[in-house]
PDB file of C-alpha atoms in Angstrom:
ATOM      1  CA  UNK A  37     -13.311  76.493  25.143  1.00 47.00           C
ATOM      2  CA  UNK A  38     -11.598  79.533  24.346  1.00 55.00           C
ATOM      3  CA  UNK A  39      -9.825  78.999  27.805  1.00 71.00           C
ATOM      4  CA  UNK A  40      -7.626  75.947  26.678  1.00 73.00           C
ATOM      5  CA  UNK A  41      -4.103  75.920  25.686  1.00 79.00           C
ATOM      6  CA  UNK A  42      -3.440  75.634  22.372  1.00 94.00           C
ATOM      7  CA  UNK A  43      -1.730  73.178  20.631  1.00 96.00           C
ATOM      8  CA  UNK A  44       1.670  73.598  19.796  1.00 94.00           C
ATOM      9  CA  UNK A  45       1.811  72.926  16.186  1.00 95.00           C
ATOM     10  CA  UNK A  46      -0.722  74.004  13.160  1.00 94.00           C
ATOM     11  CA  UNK A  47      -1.407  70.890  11.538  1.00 96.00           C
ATOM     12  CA  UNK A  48      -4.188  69.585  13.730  1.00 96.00           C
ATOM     13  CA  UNK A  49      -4.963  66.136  13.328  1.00 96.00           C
ATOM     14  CA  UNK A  50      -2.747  65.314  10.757  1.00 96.00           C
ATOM     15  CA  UNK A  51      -1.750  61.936  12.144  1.00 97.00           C
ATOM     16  CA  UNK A  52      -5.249  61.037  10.075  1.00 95.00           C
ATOM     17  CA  UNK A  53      -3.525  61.042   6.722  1.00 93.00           C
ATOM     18  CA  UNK A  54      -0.499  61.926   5.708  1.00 94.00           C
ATOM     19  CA  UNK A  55       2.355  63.016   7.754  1.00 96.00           C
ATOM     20  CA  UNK A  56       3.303  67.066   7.410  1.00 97.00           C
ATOM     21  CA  UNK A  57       6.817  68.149   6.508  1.00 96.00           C
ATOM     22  CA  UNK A  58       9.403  69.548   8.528  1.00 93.00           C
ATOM     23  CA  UNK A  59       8.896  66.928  11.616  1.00 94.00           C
ATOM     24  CA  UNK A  60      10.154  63.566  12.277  1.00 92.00           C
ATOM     25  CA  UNK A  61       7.849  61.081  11.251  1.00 94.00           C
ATOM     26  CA  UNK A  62       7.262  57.546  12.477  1.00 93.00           C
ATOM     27  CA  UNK A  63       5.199  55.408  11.572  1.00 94.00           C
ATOM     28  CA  UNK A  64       4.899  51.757  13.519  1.00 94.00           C
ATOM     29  CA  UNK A  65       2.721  48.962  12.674  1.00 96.00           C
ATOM     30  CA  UNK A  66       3.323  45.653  14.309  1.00 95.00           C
ATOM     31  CA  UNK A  67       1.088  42.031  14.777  1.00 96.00           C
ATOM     32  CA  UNK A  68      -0.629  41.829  18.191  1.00 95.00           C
ATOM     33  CA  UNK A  69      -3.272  39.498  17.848  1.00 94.00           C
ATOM     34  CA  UNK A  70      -5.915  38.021  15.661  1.00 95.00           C
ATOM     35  CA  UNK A  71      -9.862  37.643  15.756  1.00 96.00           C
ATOM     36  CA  UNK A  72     -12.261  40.353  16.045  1.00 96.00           C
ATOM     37  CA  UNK A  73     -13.113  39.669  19.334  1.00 95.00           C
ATOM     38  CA  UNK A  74      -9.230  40.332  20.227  1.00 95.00           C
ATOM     39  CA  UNK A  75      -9.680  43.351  18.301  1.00 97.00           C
ATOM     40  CA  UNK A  76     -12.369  44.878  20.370  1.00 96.00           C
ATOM     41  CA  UNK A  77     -10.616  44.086  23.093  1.00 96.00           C
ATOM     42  CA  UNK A  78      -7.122  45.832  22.535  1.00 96.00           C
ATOM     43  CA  UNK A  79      -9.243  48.609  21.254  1.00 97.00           C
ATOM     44  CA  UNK A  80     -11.081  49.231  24.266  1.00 96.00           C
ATOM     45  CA  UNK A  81      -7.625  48.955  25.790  1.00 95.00           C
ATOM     46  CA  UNK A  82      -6.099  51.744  23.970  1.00 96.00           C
ATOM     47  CA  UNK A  83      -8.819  53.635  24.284  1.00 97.00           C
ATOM     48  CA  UNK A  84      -8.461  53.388  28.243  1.00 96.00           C
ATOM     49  CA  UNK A  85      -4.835  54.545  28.156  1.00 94.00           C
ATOM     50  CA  UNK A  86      -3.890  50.639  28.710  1.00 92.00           C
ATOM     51  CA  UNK A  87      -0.418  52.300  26.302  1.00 91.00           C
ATOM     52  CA  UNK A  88       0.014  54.632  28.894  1.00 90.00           C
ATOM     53  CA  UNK A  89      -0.813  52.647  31.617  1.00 88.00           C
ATOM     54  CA  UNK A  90       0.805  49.545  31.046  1.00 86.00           C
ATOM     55  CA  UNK A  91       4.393  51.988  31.051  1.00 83.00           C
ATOM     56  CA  UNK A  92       3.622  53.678  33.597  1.00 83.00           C
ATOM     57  CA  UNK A  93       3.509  57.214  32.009  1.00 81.00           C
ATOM     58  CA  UNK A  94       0.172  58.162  32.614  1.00 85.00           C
ATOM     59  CA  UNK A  95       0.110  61.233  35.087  1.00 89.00           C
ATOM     60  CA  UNK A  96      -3.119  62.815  34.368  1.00 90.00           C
ATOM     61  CA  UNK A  97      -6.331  62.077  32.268  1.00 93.00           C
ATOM     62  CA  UNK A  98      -9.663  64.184  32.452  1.00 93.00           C
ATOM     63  CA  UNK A  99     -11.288  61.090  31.684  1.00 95.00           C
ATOM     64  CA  UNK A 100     -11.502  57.314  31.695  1.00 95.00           C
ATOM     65  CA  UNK A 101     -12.016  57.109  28.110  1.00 96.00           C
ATOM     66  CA  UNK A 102     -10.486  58.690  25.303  1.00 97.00           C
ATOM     67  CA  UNK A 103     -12.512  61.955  23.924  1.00 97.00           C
ATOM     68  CA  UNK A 104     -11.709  64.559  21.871  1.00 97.00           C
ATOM     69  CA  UNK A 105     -10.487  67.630  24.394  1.00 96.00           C
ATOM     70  CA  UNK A 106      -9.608  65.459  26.874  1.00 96.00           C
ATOM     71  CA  UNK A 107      -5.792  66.468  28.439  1.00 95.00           C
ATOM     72  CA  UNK A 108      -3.933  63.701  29.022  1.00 94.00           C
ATOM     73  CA  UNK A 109      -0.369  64.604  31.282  1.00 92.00           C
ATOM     74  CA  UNK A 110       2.519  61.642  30.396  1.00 89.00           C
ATOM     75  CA  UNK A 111       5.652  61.139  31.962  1.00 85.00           C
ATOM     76  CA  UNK A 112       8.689  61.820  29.673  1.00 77.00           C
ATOM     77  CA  UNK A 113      12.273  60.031  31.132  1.00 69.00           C
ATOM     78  CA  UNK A 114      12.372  58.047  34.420  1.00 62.00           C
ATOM     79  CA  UNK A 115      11.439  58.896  38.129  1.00 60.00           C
ATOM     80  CA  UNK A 116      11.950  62.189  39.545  1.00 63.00           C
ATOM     81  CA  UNK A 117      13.883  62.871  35.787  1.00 68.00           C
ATOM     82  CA  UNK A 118      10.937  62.632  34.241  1.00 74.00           C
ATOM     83  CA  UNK A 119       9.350  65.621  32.546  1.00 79.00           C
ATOM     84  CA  UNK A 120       5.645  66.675  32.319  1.00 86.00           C
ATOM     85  CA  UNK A 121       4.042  66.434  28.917  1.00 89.00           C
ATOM     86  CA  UNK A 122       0.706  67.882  28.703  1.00 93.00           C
ATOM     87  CA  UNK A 123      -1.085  66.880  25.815  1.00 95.00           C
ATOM     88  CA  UNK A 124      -4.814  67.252  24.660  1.00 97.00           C
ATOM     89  CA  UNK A 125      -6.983  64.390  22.454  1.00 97.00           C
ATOM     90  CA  UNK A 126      -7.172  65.440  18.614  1.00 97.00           C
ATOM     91  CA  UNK A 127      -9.474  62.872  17.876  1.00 98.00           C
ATOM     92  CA  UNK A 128     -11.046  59.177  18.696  1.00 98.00           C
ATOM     93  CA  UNK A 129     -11.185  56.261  16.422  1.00 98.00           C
ATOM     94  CA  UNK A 130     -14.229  53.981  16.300  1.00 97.00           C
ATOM     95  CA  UNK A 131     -14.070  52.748  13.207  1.00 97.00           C
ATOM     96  CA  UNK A 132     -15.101  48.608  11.742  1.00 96.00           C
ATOM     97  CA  UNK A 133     -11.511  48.276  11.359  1.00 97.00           C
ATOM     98  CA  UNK A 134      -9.777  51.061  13.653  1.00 97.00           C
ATOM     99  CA  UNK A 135      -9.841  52.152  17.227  1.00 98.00           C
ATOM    100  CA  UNK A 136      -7.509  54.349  18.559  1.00 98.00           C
ATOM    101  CA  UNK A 137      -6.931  58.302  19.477  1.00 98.00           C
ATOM    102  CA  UNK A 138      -4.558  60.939  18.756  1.00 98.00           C
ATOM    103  CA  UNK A 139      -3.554  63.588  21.120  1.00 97.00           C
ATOM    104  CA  UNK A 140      -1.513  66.258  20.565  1.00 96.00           C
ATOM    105  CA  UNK A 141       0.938  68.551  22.563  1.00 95.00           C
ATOM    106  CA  UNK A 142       0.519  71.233  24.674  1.00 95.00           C
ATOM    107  CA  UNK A 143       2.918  74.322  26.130  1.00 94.00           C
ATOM    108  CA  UNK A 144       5.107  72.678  28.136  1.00 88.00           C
ATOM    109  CA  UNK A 145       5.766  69.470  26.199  1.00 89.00           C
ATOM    110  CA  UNK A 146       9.224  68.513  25.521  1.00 87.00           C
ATOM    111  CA  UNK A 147       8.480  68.376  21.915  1.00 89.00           C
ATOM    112  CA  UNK A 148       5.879  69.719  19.465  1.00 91.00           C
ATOM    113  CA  UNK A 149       3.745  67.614  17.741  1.00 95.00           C
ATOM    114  CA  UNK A 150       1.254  64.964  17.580  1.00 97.00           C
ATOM    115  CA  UNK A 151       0.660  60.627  18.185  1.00 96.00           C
ATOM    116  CA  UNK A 152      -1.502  58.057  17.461  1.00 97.00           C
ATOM    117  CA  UNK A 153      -1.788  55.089  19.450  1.00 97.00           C
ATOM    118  CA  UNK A 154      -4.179  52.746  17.340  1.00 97.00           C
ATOM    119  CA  UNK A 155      -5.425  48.940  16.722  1.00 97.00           C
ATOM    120  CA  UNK A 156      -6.194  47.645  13.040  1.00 98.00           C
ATOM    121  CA  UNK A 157      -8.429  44.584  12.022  1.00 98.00           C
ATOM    122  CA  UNK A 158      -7.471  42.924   8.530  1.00 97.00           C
ATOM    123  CA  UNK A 159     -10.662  41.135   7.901  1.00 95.00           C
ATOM    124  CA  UNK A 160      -9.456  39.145   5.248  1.00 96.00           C
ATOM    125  CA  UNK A 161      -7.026  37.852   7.378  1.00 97.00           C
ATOM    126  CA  UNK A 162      -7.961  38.066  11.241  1.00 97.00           C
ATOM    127  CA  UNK A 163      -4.799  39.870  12.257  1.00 97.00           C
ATOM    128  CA  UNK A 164      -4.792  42.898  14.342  1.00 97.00           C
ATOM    129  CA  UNK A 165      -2.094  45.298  14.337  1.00 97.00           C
ATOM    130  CA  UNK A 166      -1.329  47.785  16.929  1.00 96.00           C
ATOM    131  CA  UNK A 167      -0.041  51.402  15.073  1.00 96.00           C
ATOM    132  CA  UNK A 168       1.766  53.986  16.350  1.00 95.00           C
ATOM    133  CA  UNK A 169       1.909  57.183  14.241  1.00 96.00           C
ATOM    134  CA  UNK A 170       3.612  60.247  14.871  1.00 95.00           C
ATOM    135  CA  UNK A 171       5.140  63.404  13.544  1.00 95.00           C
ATOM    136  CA  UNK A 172       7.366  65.654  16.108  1.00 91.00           C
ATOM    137  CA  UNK A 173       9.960  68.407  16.462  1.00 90.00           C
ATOM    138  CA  UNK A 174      11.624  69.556  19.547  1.00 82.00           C
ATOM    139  CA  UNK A 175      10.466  72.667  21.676  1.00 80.00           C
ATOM    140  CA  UNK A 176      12.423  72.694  24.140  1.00 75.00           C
ATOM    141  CA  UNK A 177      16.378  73.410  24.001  1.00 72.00           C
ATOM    142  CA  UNK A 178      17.450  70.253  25.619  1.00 74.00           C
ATOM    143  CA  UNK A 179      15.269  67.971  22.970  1.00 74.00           C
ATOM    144  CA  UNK A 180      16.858  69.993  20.162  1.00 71.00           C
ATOM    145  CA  UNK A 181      20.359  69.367  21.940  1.00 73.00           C
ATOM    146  CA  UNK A 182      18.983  65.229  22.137  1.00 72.00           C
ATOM    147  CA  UNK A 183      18.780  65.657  18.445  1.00 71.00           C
ATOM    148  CA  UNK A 184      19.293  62.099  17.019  1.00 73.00           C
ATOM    149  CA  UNK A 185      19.081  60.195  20.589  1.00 74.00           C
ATOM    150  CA  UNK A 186      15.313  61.706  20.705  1.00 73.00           C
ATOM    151  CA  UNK A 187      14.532  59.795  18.018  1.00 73.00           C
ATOM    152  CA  UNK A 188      15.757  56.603  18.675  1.00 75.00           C
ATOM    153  CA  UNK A 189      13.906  57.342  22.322  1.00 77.00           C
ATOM    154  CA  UNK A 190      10.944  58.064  19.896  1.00 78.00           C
ATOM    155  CA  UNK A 191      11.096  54.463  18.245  1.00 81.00           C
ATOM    156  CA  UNK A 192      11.904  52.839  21.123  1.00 81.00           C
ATOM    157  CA  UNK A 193       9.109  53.996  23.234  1.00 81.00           C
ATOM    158  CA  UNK A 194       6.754  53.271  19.750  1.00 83.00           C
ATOM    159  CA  UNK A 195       8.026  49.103  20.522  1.00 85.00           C
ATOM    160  CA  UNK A 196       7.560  49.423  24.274  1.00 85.00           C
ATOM    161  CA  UNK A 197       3.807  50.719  23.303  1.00 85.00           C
ATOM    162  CA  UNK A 198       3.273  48.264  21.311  1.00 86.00           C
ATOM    163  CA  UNK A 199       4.444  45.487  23.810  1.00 88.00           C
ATOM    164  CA  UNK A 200       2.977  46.569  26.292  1.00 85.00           C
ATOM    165  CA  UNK A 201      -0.689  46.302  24.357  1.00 86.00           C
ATOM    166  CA  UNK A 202       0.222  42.847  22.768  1.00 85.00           C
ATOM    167  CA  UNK A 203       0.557  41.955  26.616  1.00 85.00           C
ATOM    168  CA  UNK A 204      -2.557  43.416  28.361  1.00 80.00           C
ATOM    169  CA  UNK A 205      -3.821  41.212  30.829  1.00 72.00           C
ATOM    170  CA  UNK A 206      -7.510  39.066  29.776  1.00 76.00           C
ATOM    171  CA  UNK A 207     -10.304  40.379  32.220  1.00 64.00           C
TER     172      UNK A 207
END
């Protein structure tokens, strides 16, 4: 273990509560679906990298499933723009009323930071929600150059996410 990269940021796991300062924050919760057994569902989705999938992002997972240690390599940008973003799980969901994982970055990622890419099951009222949750900074020149455009890039990906799990295919 003592092998790995480290993260790029101290606040480990902090997507679980609340949000440190001195990042951007987001923090997007949308209706996907409703009934429990659409719940398990989109959770075993996001816990396959369906998100990540589903956009085509995905470069590189150590494993089918979420785990904690896992890498995970995304795609930043389009095509042969795209940058590598090498990222490791934090931690995996498997709550009654929350699935989901967080990974966080790794040297070389565009930014510095961590997400989590979630589904939640209001009980009282059968909805599930698909949550995104983030904090970032840049760490690279050209995302501190982006400035404001990597945020909106930020909250736009967050609704293409999101769409992309309110979409995923029955089996």
């Amino acid at each position: 273990m003592n092998d790995l990269p480290s993260f790029t940021y101290a606040e480990v796991g902090a997507t679980r509560g609340e949000l440190p300062p001195g990042y951007q924050h987001l923090h997007v919760r949308r209706r996907i679906g409703s009934g429990a057994a659409e719940f398990d569902r989109l959770g075993a989705a996001v816990l396959g990298y369906r998100i990540q999938r589903g956009l085509g992002i995905l470069r590189e997972t150590q494993t089918p499933v979420a785990e904690p240690g896992a890498e995970v390599t995304v795609l930043l940008g389009v095509g042969r723009f795209g940058l590598r973003a090498p990222c490791r799980i934090v931690y995996v969901l498997r709550e009654p009323d929350r699935i989901g994982f967080a990974y966080g970055t790794l040297p070389g990622h565009p930014e510095s930071g961590e997400e989590l890419f979630a589904v939640e099951y209001d009980r009282d009222t059968g909805t599930v929600y698909g949550v995104i949750t983030a904090f970032s900074r840049p760490a690279a020149w050209y995302t501190r150059l982006a400035g404001p455009l990597a945020v909106l890039a930020q909250r736009l990906a967050a609704a293409a996410y999101l769409g992309v799990l309110r979409r995923t295919p029955r089996d």
